[in-house]
Amino acid sequence: MFNKKMKQRICAVLLTAVMAFTTAGIPVMAEEIASDTAADEEFKDEAPQIPGLTYESEMELKYAQCFHVFYYNDGYALIDIKDDGQFLVVPEGKEAPADMDKSITVIQKPVSRIYLAATSAMALFNAIDGLDSIRLSGTQASGWYVDEAAQAMEDGKILFAGKYDEPDYELLINEDCDLAIESTMILHSPKVAEMIKELGIPVMIDHSSYETHPLGRTEWVKLYSVLLGKEKEAAAFFDDQAKVIEDLSGFTNTEKTVAYFYINTDGSAVVRTSDDYIPKMIEIAGGRYIFPDLKNTEGTGSSVRLTMEEFYNQAVNADYLIYNASIDSPITSIDDLLAKSDLFADFKAVKDGNVWCTGKQLYQATDIVGELIKDVHLMLTDGDEKDMTFLTRVS
């Protein structure tokens, strides 16, 4: 049964829906969502003026380009996320300015009961000892490769609240959820995001996967630290990860070529666009991505599907093959690879014994992205495989 609080919020949602149908005969969901985001606005590095608040400074970012954080007097902070919107983080015991732009979403501190549906963010919360701020998860315990998150769910400290596209609305209300953090997958289920908002829960979309620099994803730890008041911890953690690039800054590129891919169920090869963060990691590690100028001509995503023949023509002479098992199941032998296509028998990397596979945990490991750069560097320079975190040689 719904409790009184739940009934009140659901009634408000139903009233909004009725008004939408009455006005035009159809819901105006797309327009409502557009008004809540900054998708159609130019993303500028400029602090918004907020009535009653005085701008003081901007958070320093080294690689991330998809968000800004602006600080104001008395502990207020504004998070601006590209293609999502602006969020005013209000200190505990204080209120948002009455005359503030209504398009700005208010997040009231303390933030301690988050519904986390963006799996890539869990490791970043864990990195700054922030798991106690997460009460609800969009992933089952068995789906987490972040051991601390899985254990927290086993212990009942974090509850499963349904997948991003089928959340348990009643549980979100009964657990007093104060923020929902979604991945960009929620853009395919806009009605779900709108429902959560109508229940009085702010919705923030993690766009870290849109970062073009590998450490740009990791730097989102700084954004989440604003919610928890752990900016110093986040800065120290990030600087430690960024040291990986500093250590390789003087390394001369090997000019060895690398193909990073997986084979889809339809037999196509799924690769990354040339401006994605994975090719950038290969470059930093001392290699060259086999697709120097590959773009997604059919959308804005960072993945491109090639027919096996197209992939063969461009990657057959690649020095190394890295199979992306963060999406597909890992391959454990060359036979596994040949089972996907017998064309792989002609590949130089297969003949030379330079086929590698990532671990399933890679996508969730946003906190240690630098370790993959180290792995690729070791791969390219015949380093010790025992020192690798994500890569395994396939033979």
Coordinates of C-alpha atoms in Angstrom, one line a residue:
M1 CA 0.0 0.0 0.0
F2 CA 1.1 3.6 -0.7
N3 CA 1.8 5.7 2.4
K4 CA 0.3 9.2 2.7
K5 CA 3.4 10.9 1.3
M6 CA 3.5 8.7 -1.7
K7 CA -0.2 9.3 -2.5
Q8 CA 0.3 13.1 -2.3
R9 CA 3.2 13.0 -4.8
I10 CA 1.5 10.6 -7.2
C11 CA -1.7 12.8 -7.2
A12 CA 0.5 15.7 -8.1
V13 CA 2.0 13.8 -11.0
L14 CA -1.4 12.7 -12.3
L15 CA -2.7 16.2 -12.1
T16 CA 0.2 17.4 -14.2
A17 CA -0.4 14.7 -16.8
V18 CA -4.1 15.5 -17.0
M19 CA -3.3 19.2 -17.6
A20 CA -0.9 18.2 -20.4
F21 CA -3.5 16.1 -22.1
T22 CA -6.2 18.8 -21.7
T23 CA -4.0 21.5 -23.2
A24 CA -3.2 19.9 -26.5
G25 CA -4.7 16.5 -26.5
I26 CA -1.3 14.9 -26.2
P27 CA 1.5 15.0 -23.6
V28 CA 4.1 17.8 -24.0
M29 CA 6.8 15.6 -22.6
A30 CA 9.5 16.6 -25.1
E31 CA 8.9 20.3 -24.5
E32 CA 8.9 19.9 -20.8
I33 CA 12.3 18.0 -20.9
A34 CA 13.8 20.6 -23.3
S35 CA 12.9 23.3 -20.8
D36 CA 14.7 21.5 -18.0
T37 CA 18.0 21.0 -19.9
A38 CA 20.7 23.1 -21.6
A39 CA 20.8 20.9 -24.7
D40 CA 19.9 23.8 -27.0
E41 CA 22.2 26.4 -25.3
E42 CA 25.8 27.0 -25.9
F43 CA 27.9 25.6 -23.1
K44 CA 30.0 28.5 -21.8
D45 CA 32.7 28.8 -19.2
E46 CA 30.8 31.7 -17.4
A47 CA 29.3 31.9 -14.0
P48 CA 25.6 32.6 -14.0
Q49 CA 24.4 35.6 -12.0
I50 CA 22.2 34.4 -9.1
P51 CA 20.1 37.0 -7.2
G52 CA 21.3 37.3 -3.6
L53 CA 24.5 35.4 -4.2
T54 CA 28.0 36.7 -5.0
Y55 CA 30.2 34.8 -7.3
E56 CA 33.6 33.9 -5.9
S57 CA 35.5 31.3 -8.0
E58 CA 35.4 28.4 -10.4
M59 CA 36.6 24.9 -9.8
E60 CA 39.8 24.1 -11.5
L61 CA 39.5 21.3 -14.1
K62 CA 42.4 19.8 -16.1
Y63 CA 40.7 17.5 -18.6
A64 CA 36.9 17.4 -18.1
Q65 CA 35.0 19.6 -20.6
C66 CA 31.4 18.5 -20.0
F67 CA 30.8 20.4 -16.7
H68 CA 31.7 23.5 -14.7
V69 CA 31.4 24.2 -11.0
F70 CA 31.0 27.8 -9.8
Y71 CA 31.3 28.8 -6.2
Y72 CA 29.3 31.6 -4.5
N73 CA 29.3 33.2 -1.0
D74 CA 28.1 31.3 2.1
G75 CA 29.0 27.9 0.6
Y76 CA 26.6 27.8 -2.4
A77 CA 27.8 26.1 -5.5
L78 CA 26.4 25.8 -9.0
I79 CA 27.0 22.7 -11.1
D80 CA 26.6 23.3 -14.9
I81 CA 26.5 20.1 -16.9
K82 CA 26.6 20.3 -20.7
D83 CA 23.4 19.0 -22.4
D84 CA 21.8 18.5 -19.0
G85 CA 21.3 21.7 -17.0
Q86 CA 22.3 23.7 -13.9
F87 CA 22.1 22.6 -10.3
L88 CA 22.4 24.9 -7.3
V89 CA 23.8 23.0 -4.3
V90 CA 22.4 24.7 -1.3
P91 CA 24.3 24.4 2.1
E92 CA 22.5 22.7 5.0
G93 CA 20.3 25.1 6.9
K94 CA 20.1 27.6 4.0
E95 CA 17.6 28.1 1.2
A96 CA 17.8 28.8 -2.5
P97 CA 17.3 32.5 -3.5
A98 CA 13.6 33.2 -4.0
D99 CA 14.2 35.0 -7.3
M100 CA 16.5 32.4 -8.9
D101 CA 16.0 31.3 -12.5
K102 CA 13.4 28.5 -12.4
S103 CA 15.3 26.4 -14.8
I104 CA 18.0 25.9 -12.2
T105 CA 17.4 22.7 -10.2
V106 CA 17.9 22.9 -6.4
I107 CA 19.9 20.2 -4.6
Q108 CA 19.6 20.7 -0.8
K109 CA 22.4 19.5 1.4
P110 CA 23.0 17.1 3.0
V111 CA 22.8 14.8 0.1
S112 CA 22.7 11.4 1.7
R113 CA 20.0 9.2 0.0
I114 CA 21.0 9.1 -3.7
Y115 CA 19.5 6.8 -6.3
L116 CA 22.5 5.9 -8.4
A117 CA 21.5 4.5 -11.8
A118 CA 24.8 5.6 -13.5
T119 CA 27.1 2.7 -13.0
S120 CA 30.2 4.6 -14.0
A121 CA 29.8 7.0 -11.0
M122 CA 29.9 4.4 -8.3
A123 CA 33.7 4.0 -8.3
L124 CA 34.1 7.8 -8.1
F125 CA 31.9 8.0 -5.0
N126 CA 33.8 5.1 -3.5
A127 CA 37.1 6.8 -4.2
I128 CA 36.2 9.7 -1.9
D129 CA 34.6 7.4 0.7
G130 CA 31.1 8.5 -0.3
L131 CA 29.2 5.3 -0.6
D132 CA 27.2 6.1 2.6
S133 CA 25.5 8.9 0.6
I134 CA 24.1 6.3 -1.8
R135 CA 21.0 4.6 -0.5
L136 CA 19.5 3.2 -3.8
S137 CA 21.0 1.5 -6.8
G138 CA 19.9 0.8 -10.3
T139 CA 22.1 -2.3 -10.5
Q140 CA 21.8 -5.5 -8.5
A141 CA 24.6 -6.5 -6.2
S142 CA 25.7 -9.2 -8.7
G143 CA 26.1 -6.5 -11.4
W144 CA 28.7 -4.5 -9.5
Y145 CA 32.4 -4.8 -10.1
V146 CA 33.0 -2.3 -7.4
D147 CA 33.5 -4.7 -4.5
E148 CA 32.6 -2.1 -1.8
A149 CA 29.3 -1.4 -3.6
A150 CA 28.4 -5.0 -3.9
Q151 CA 29.2 -5.6 -0.2
A152 CA 27.1 -2.5 0.8
M153 CA 24.1 -4.1 -1.0
E154 CA 24.7 -7.4 0.6
D155 CA 24.7 -5.7 3.9
G156 CA 21.5 -3.8 3.2
K157 CA 23.1 -0.4 3.3
I158 CA 22.3 0.1 -0.4
L159 CA 19.0 -1.2 -1.8
F160 CA 18.1 -2.2 -5.3
A161 CA 15.5 0.3 -6.6
G162 CA 14.9 -1.0 -10.1
K163 CA 16.8 -0.4 -13.3
Y164 CA 17.0 3.1 -14.7
D165 CA 14.1 2.6 -17.0
E166 CA 11.9 0.8 -14.5
P167 CA 12.6 2.4 -11.1
D168 CA 10.6 1.5 -8.0
Y169 CA 8.9 4.9 -7.5
E170 CA 7.3 3.8 -4.2
L171 CA 10.7 2.8 -2.8
L172 CA 12.3 6.1 -4.0
I173 CA 9.6 8.0 -2.0
N174 CA 9.6 5.8 1.1
E175 CA 13.4 6.0 1.3
D176 CA 13.3 9.8 1.0
C177 CA 15.5 9.8 -2.1
D178 CA 17.1 13.3 -2.4
L179 CA 18.8 12.9 -5.8
A180 CA 18.7 10.6 -8.8
I181 CA 21.9 10.3 -10.8
E182 CA 21.2 8.8 -14.2
S183 CA 23.4 7.7 -17.1
T184 CA 22.7 9.1 -20.6
M185 CA 20.6 5.9 -21.2
I186 CA 17.8 7.8 -19.4
L187 CA 17.5 9.9 -22.5
H188 CA 15.9 6.9 -24.2
S189 CA 13.3 6.9 -21.4
P190 CA 12.4 10.6 -20.9
K191 CA 9.0 9.8 -19.3
V192 CA 10.8 8.0 -16.4
A193 CA 13.0 11.0 -15.8
E194 CA 10.0 13.3 -15.8
M195 CA 8.1 11.1 -13.4
I196 CA 11.0 11.1 -10.9
K197 CA 11.2 14.9 -11.2
E198 CA 7.4 15.2 -10.6
L199 CA 7.9 13.2 -7.4
G200 CA 10.1 16.1 -6.1
I201 CA 13.4 14.3 -6.7
P202 CA 16.1 16.2 -8.7
V203 CA 17.5 14.3 -11.7
M204 CA 21.1 14.7 -12.7
I205 CA 22.5 13.0 -15.9
D206 CA 26.1 11.8 -15.8
H207 CA 27.7 12.8 -19.1
S208 CA 31.2 11.6 -18.3
S209 CA 31.1 9.1 -21.2
Y210 CA 31.1 12.1 -23.5
E211 CA 34.5 13.3 -22.3
T212 CA 37.1 13.0 -25.1
H213 CA 40.1 12.7 -22.7
P214 CA 40.3 9.5 -20.7
L215 CA 41.0 11.4 -17.4
G216 CA 38.0 13.6 -18.2
R217 CA 35.8 10.8 -17.0
T218 CA 37.8 10.4 -13.8
E219 CA 37.7 14.1 -13.2
W220 CA 33.9 13.8 -12.6
V221 CA 34.9 12.8 -9.1
K222 CA 35.3 16.5 -8.5
L223 CA 31.7 17.1 -9.5
Y224 CA 30.4 14.5 -7.1
S225 CA 32.6 15.8 -4.3
V226 CA 30.6 19.1 -4.4
L227 CA 27.5 17.2 -3.4
L228 CA 29.3 15.6 -0.4
G229 CA 31.6 18.5 0.6
K230 CA 34.7 16.5 -0.2
E231 CA 36.4 18.7 -2.8
K232 CA 39.9 18.4 -1.2
E233 CA 39.7 14.6 -1.1
A234 CA 38.6 14.5 -4.8
A235 CA 41.4 16.9 -5.9
A236 CA 44.0 14.8 -4.1
F237 CA 42.7 11.6 -5.6
F238 CA 42.5 13.0 -9.1
D239 CA 46.0 14.4 -9.0
D240 CA 47.3 11.0 -8.1
Q241 CA 45.6 9.5 -11.1
A242 CA 46.8 12.2 -13.4
K243 CA 50.3 11.4 -12.5
V244 CA 50.1 8.5 -15.0
I245 CA 50.1 10.9 -17.9
E246 CA 52.9 13.0 -16.3
D247 CA 55.1 9.8 -16.1
L248 CA 54.6 9.0 -19.8
S249 CA 54.9 12.6 -21.0
G250 CA 58.4 12.2 -22.4
F251 CA 57.9 8.8 -23.9
T252 CA 58.5 8.5 -27.7
N253 CA 55.6 6.9 -29.5
T254 CA 56.2 3.3 -30.7
E255 CA 54.1 3.9 -33.8
K256 CA 52.6 0.4 -33.3
T257 CA 48.9 0.3 -34.3
V258 CA 46.1 -0.9 -32.1
A259 CA 42.5 -1.9 -32.9
Y260 CA 40.0 -1.7 -30.0
F261 CA 36.7 -3.5 -30.7
Y262 CA 34.1 -6.1 -29.9
I263 CA 32.0 -8.2 -32.2
N264 CA 28.2 -7.6 -32.0
T265 CA 25.6 -10.3 -32.1
D266 CA 24.9 -9.4 -35.7
G267 CA 28.5 -10.1 -36.7
S268 CA 29.5 -6.4 -37.0
A269 CA 32.6 -5.0 -35.4
V270 CA 31.9 -2.2 -32.9
V271 CA 34.8 0.3 -32.7
R272 CA 35.4 3.7 -31.2
T273 CA 35.4 7.0 -33.1
S274 CA 38.9 8.5 -33.5
D275 CA 38.1 11.4 -31.1
D276 CA 36.9 9.1 -28.3
Y277 CA 38.8 8.8 -25.0
I278 CA 40.0 5.2 -25.8
P279 CA 42.1 6.2 -28.9
K280 CA 43.4 9.0 -26.7
M281 CA 44.5 6.5 -24.1
I282 CA 46.3 4.4 -26.8
E283 CA 48.1 7.6 -28.0
I284 CA 49.2 8.5 -24.4
A285 CA 50.4 5.0 -23.9
G286 CA 52.6 5.2 -26.9
G287 CA 50.6 3.6 -29.7
R288 CA 48.5 4.6 -32.7
Y289 CA 44.8 3.9 -33.1
I290 CA 44.3 1.9 -36.3
F291 CA 41.4 4.2 -37.3
P292 CA 43.0 7.7 -37.6
D293 CA 39.9 9.5 -38.8
L294 CA 36.8 7.5 -38.0
K295 CA 33.6 9.4 -37.2
N296 CA 30.0 8.5 -36.4
T297 CA 28.1 9.7 -39.4
E298 CA 24.8 8.3 -38.1
G299 CA 24.6 9.9 -34.7
T300 CA 26.5 11.6 -31.8
G301 CA 27.7 8.4 -30.0
S302 CA 31.3 7.4 -29.7
S303 CA 30.8 3.9 -31.1
V304 CA 30.7 2.9 -34.8
R305 CA 29.5 -0.4 -36.3
L306 CA 31.6 -1.7 -39.2
T307 CA 30.8 -4.8 -41.3
M308 CA 33.4 -7.5 -40.7
E309 CA 34.7 -6.9 -44.2
E310 CA 35.2 -3.2 -43.5
F311 CA 36.9 -4.0 -40.2
Y312 CA 39.1 -6.5 -42.0
N313 CA 40.2 -4.1 -44.6
Q314 CA 41.3 -1.5 -42.1
A315 CA 42.5 -3.6 -39.1
V316 CA 44.0 -6.7 -40.7
N317 CA 47.5 -5.3 -40.3
A318 CA 47.1 -3.8 -36.9
D319 CA 50.0 -4.7 -34.6
Y320 CA 47.7 -5.4 -31.6
L321 CA 44.0 -6.3 -31.1
I322 CA 42.3 -5.4 -27.9
Y323 CA 38.9 -7.1 -27.4
N324 CA 36.5 -4.9 -25.4
A325 CA 34.9 -7.2 -23.0
S326 CA 33.3 -4.5 -20.9
I327 CA 30.4 -4.8 -23.4
D328 CA 30.6 -8.3 -24.7
S329 CA 31.7 -11.5 -22.8
P330 CA 35.5 -11.9 -22.6
I331 CA 37.3 -14.1 -25.1
T332 CA 39.7 -16.6 -23.4
S333 CA 41.3 -18.1 -26.5
I334 CA 42.0 -17.4 -30.2
D335 CA 39.4 -20.1 -30.9
D336 CA 36.8 -17.8 -29.2
L337 CA 37.9 -15.0 -31.6
L338 CA 37.8 -17.2 -34.7
A339 CA 34.3 -18.5 -33.7
K340 CA 33.1 -14.9 -34.1
S341 CA 34.7 -14.7 -37.6
D342 CA 37.2 -17.0 -39.4
L343 CA 38.6 -13.8 -41.1
F344 CA 40.6 -13.2 -37.9
A345 CA 42.9 -16.0 -38.9
D346 CA 44.5 -13.5 -41.4
F347 CA 45.1 -10.7 -38.9
K348 CA 48.7 -9.8 -38.2
A349 CA 48.1 -9.5 -34.5
V350 CA 46.6 -13.0 -34.4
K351 CA 49.6 -14.5 -36.2
D352 CA 52.0 -12.6 -33.9
G353 CA 50.3 -13.5 -30.7
N354 CA 49.3 -10.0 -29.9
V355 CA 45.6 -10.4 -29.0
W356 CA 44.5 -9.0 -25.7
C357 CA 41.2 -8.7 -23.9
T358 CA 39.9 -6.2 -21.3
G359 CA 38.1 -7.2 -18.1
K360 CA 34.3 -6.9 -17.6
Q361 CA 34.9 -4.4 -14.8
L362 CA 36.5 -1.8 -17.1
Y363 CA 33.5 0.5 -17.7
Q364 CA 32.8 0.8 -14.0
A365 CA 36.4 1.5 -13.1
T366 CA 36.3 5.2 -13.8
D367 CA 38.4 5.8 -10.7
I368 CA 41.4 4.0 -12.1
V369 CA 41.3 4.8 -15.8
G370 CA 45.0 5.6 -15.7
E371 CA 45.7 1.9 -15.0
L372 CA 44.5 1.0 -18.6
I373 CA 46.9 3.5 -20.0
K374 CA 49.6 1.8 -18.0
D375 CA 48.4 -1.6 -19.3
V376 CA 48.5 -0.5 -22.9
H377 CA 52.0 1.0 -22.4
L378 CA 53.2 -2.3 -20.9
M379 CA 51.6 -4.2 -23.9
L380 CA 53.3 -2.0 -26.4
T381 CA 56.7 -2.2 -24.7
D382 CA 56.7 -5.9 -23.8
G383 CA 56.3 -5.2 -20.1
D384 CA 55.5 -7.6 -17.4
E385 CA 51.9 -8.9 -17.8
K386 CA 51.7 -9.4 -14.0
D387 CA 51.7 -5.7 -13.6
M388 CA 48.5 -5.2 -15.7
T389 CA 45.2 -4.4 -14.2
F390 CA 42.7 -4.7 -17.1
L391 CA 44.4 -6.5 -20.0
T392 CA 44.9 -10.2 -20.4
R393 CA 46.8 -11.8 -23.3
V394 CA 44.6 -14.2 -25.4
S395 CA 46.4 -17.3 -26.8

